[in-house]
Tab-separated table of C-alpha atoms in Angstrom:
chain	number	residue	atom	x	y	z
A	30	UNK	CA	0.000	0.000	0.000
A	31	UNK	CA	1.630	3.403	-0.765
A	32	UNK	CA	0.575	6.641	1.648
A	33	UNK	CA	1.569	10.131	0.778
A	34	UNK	CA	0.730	13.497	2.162
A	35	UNK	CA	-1.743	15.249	0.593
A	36	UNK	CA	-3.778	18.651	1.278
A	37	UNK	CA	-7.450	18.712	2.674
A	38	UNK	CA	-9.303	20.690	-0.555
A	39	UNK	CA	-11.691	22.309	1.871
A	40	UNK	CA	-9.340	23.459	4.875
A	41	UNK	CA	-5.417	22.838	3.803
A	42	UNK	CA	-4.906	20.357	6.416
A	43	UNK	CA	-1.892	17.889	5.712
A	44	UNK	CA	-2.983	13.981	5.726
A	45	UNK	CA	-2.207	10.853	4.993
A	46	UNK	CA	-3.637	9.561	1.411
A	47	UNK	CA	-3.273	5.794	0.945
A	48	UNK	CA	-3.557	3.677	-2.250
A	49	UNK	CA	-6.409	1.902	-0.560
A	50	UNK	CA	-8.622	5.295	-0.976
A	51	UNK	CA	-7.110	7.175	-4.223
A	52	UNK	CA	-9.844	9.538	-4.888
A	53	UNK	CA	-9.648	10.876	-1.253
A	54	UNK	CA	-9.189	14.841	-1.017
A	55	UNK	CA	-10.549	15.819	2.494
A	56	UNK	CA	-9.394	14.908	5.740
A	57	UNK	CA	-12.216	14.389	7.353
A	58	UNK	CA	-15.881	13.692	6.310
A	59	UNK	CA	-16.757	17.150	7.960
A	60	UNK	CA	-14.632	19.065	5.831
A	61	UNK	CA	-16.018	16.812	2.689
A	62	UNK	CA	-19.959	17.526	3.513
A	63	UNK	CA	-18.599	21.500	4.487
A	64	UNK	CA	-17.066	21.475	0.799
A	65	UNK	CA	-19.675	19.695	-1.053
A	66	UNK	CA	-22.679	21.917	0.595
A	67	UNK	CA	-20.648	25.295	-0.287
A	68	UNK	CA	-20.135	24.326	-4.430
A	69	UNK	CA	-23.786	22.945	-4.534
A	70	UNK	CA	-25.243	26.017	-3.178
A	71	UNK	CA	-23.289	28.214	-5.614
A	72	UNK	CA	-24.159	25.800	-8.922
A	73	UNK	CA	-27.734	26.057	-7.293
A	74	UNK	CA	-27.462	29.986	-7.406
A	75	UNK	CA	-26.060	31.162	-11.061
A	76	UNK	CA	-26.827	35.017	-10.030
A	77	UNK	CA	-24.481	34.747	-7.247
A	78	UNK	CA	-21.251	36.464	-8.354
A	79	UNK	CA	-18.864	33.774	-6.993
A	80	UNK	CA	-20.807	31.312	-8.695
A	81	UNK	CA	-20.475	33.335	-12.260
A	82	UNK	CA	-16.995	33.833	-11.645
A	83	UNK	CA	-16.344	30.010	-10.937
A	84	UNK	CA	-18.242	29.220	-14.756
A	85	UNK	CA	-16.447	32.016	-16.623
A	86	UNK	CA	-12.656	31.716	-15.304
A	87	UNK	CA	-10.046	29.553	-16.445
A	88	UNK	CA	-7.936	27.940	-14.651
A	89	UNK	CA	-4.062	29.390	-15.210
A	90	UNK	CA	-2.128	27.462	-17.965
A	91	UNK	CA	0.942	25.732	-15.987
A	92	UNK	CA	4.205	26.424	-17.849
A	93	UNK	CA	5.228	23.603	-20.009
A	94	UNK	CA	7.873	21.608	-18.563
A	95	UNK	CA	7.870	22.434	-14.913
A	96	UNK	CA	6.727	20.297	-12.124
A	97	UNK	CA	3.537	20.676	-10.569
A	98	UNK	CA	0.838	19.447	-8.210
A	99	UNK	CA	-2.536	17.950	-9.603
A	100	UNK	CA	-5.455	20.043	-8.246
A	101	UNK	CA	-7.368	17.406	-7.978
A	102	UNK	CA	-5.590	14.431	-6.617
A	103	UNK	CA	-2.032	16.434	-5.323
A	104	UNK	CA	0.293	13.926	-6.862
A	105	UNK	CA	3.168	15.581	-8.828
A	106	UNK	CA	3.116	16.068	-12.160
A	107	UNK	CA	5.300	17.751	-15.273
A	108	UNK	CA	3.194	19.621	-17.889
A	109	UNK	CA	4.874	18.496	-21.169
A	110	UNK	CA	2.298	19.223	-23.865
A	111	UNK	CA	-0.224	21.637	-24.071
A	112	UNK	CA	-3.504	21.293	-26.494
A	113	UNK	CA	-4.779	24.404	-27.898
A	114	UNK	CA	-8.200	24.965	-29.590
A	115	UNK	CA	-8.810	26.469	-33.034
A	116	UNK	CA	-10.514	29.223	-31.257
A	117	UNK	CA	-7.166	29.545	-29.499
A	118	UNK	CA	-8.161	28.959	-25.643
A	119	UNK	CA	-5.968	26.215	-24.095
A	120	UNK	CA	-7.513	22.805	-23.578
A	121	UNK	CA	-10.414	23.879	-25.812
Protein backbone atom coordinates (compact mmCIF):
# COMPACT_ATOMS: atom_id res chain seq x y z
CA UNK A 1 0.00 0.00 0.00
CA UNK A 2 1.63 3.40 -0.76
CA UNK A 3 0.58 6.64 1.65
CA UNK A 4 1.57 10.13 0.78
CA UNK A 5 0.73 13.50 2.16
CA UNK A 6 -1.74 15.25 0.59
CA UNK A 7 -3.78 18.65 1.28
CA UNK A 8 -7.45 18.71 2.67
CA UNK A 9 -9.30 20.69 -0.55
CA UNK A 10 -11.69 22.31 1.87
CA UNK A 11 -9.34 23.46 4.88
CA UNK A 12 -5.42 22.84 3.80
CA UNK A 13 -4.91 20.36 6.42
CA UNK A 14 -1.89 17.89 5.71
CA UNK A 15 -2.98 13.98 5.73
CA UNK A 16 -2.21 10.85 4.99
CA UNK A 17 -3.64 9.56 1.41
CA UNK A 18 -3.27 5.79 0.95
CA UNK A 19 -3.56 3.68 -2.25
CA UNK A 20 -6.41 1.90 -0.56
CA UNK A 21 -8.62 5.29 -0.98
CA UNK A 22 -7.11 7.18 -4.22
CA UNK A 23 -9.84 9.54 -4.89
CA UNK A 24 -9.65 10.88 -1.25
CA UNK A 25 -9.19 14.84 -1.02
CA UNK A 26 -10.55 15.82 2.49
CA UNK A 27 -9.39 14.91 5.74
CA UNK A 28 -12.22 14.39 7.35
CA UNK A 29 -15.88 13.69 6.31
CA UNK A 30 -16.76 17.15 7.96
CA UNK A 31 -14.63 19.06 5.83
CA UNK A 32 -16.02 16.81 2.69
CA UNK A 33 -19.96 17.53 3.51
CA UNK A 34 -18.60 21.50 4.49
CA UNK A 35 -17.07 21.47 0.80
CA UNK A 36 -19.68 19.69 -1.05
CA UNK A 37 -22.68 21.92 0.60
CA UNK A 38 -20.65 25.29 -0.29
CA UNK A 39 -20.13 24.33 -4.43
CA UNK A 40 -23.79 22.94 -4.53
CA UNK A 41 -25.24 26.02 -3.18
CA UNK A 42 -23.29 28.21 -5.61
CA UNK A 43 -24.16 25.80 -8.92
CA UNK A 44 -27.73 26.06 -7.29
CA UNK A 45 -27.46 29.99 -7.41
CA UNK A 46 -26.06 31.16 -11.06
CA UNK A 47 -26.83 35.02 -10.03
CA UNK A 48 -24.48 34.75 -7.25
CA UNK A 49 -21.25 36.46 -8.35
CA UNK A 50 -18.86 33.77 -6.99
CA UNK A 51 -20.81 31.31 -8.70
CA UNK A 52 -20.47 33.34 -12.26
CA UNK A 53 -17.00 33.83 -11.65
CA UNK A 54 -16.34 30.01 -10.94
CA UNK A 55 -18.24 29.22 -14.76
CA UNK A 56 -16.45 32.02 -16.62
CA UNK A 57 -12.66 31.72 -15.30
CA UNK A 58 -10.05 29.55 -16.45
CA UNK A 59 -7.94 27.94 -14.65
CA UNK A 60 -4.06 29.39 -15.21
CA UNK A 61 -2.13 27.46 -17.97
CA UNK A 62 0.94 25.73 -15.99
CA UNK A 63 4.21 26.42 -17.85
CA UNK A 64 5.23 23.60 -20.01
CA UNK A 65 7.87 21.61 -18.56
CA UNK A 66 7.87 22.43 -14.91
CA UNK A 67 6.73 20.30 -12.12
CA UNK A 68 3.54 20.68 -10.57
CA UNK A 69 0.84 19.45 -8.21
CA UNK A 70 -2.54 17.95 -9.60
CA UNK A 71 -5.46 20.04 -8.25
CA UNK A 72 -7.37 17.41 -7.98
CA UNK A 73 -5.59 14.43 -6.62
CA UNK A 74 -2.03 16.43 -5.32
CA UNK A 75 0.29 13.93 -6.86
CA UNK A 76 3.17 15.58 -8.83
CA UNK A 77 3.12 16.07 -12.16
CA UNK A 78 5.30 17.75 -15.27
CA UNK A 79 3.19 19.62 -17.89
CA UNK A 80 4.87 18.50 -21.17
CA UNK A 81 2.30 19.22 -23.87
CA UNK A 82 -0.22 21.64 -24.07
CA UNK A 83 -3.50 21.29 -26.49
CA UNK A 84 -4.78 24.40 -27.90
CA UNK A 85 -8.20 24.96 -29.59
CA UNK A 86 -8.81 26.47 -33.03
CA UNK A 87 -10.51 29.22 -31.26
CA UNK A 88 -7.17 29.54 -29.50
CA UNK A 89 -8.16 28.96 -25.64
CA UNK A 90 -5.97 26.21 -24.09
CA UNK A 91 -7.51 22.80 -23.58
CA UNK A 92 -10.41 23.88 -25.81
Amino acid sequence: MVTAARRCAECGAEFTWTSRNPTRRFCDSRCKNRWWRANRRSADTPDLPAATDRVHRRSPVPPLSTDHECPNCGQHITVLNLIVAADGTPGG
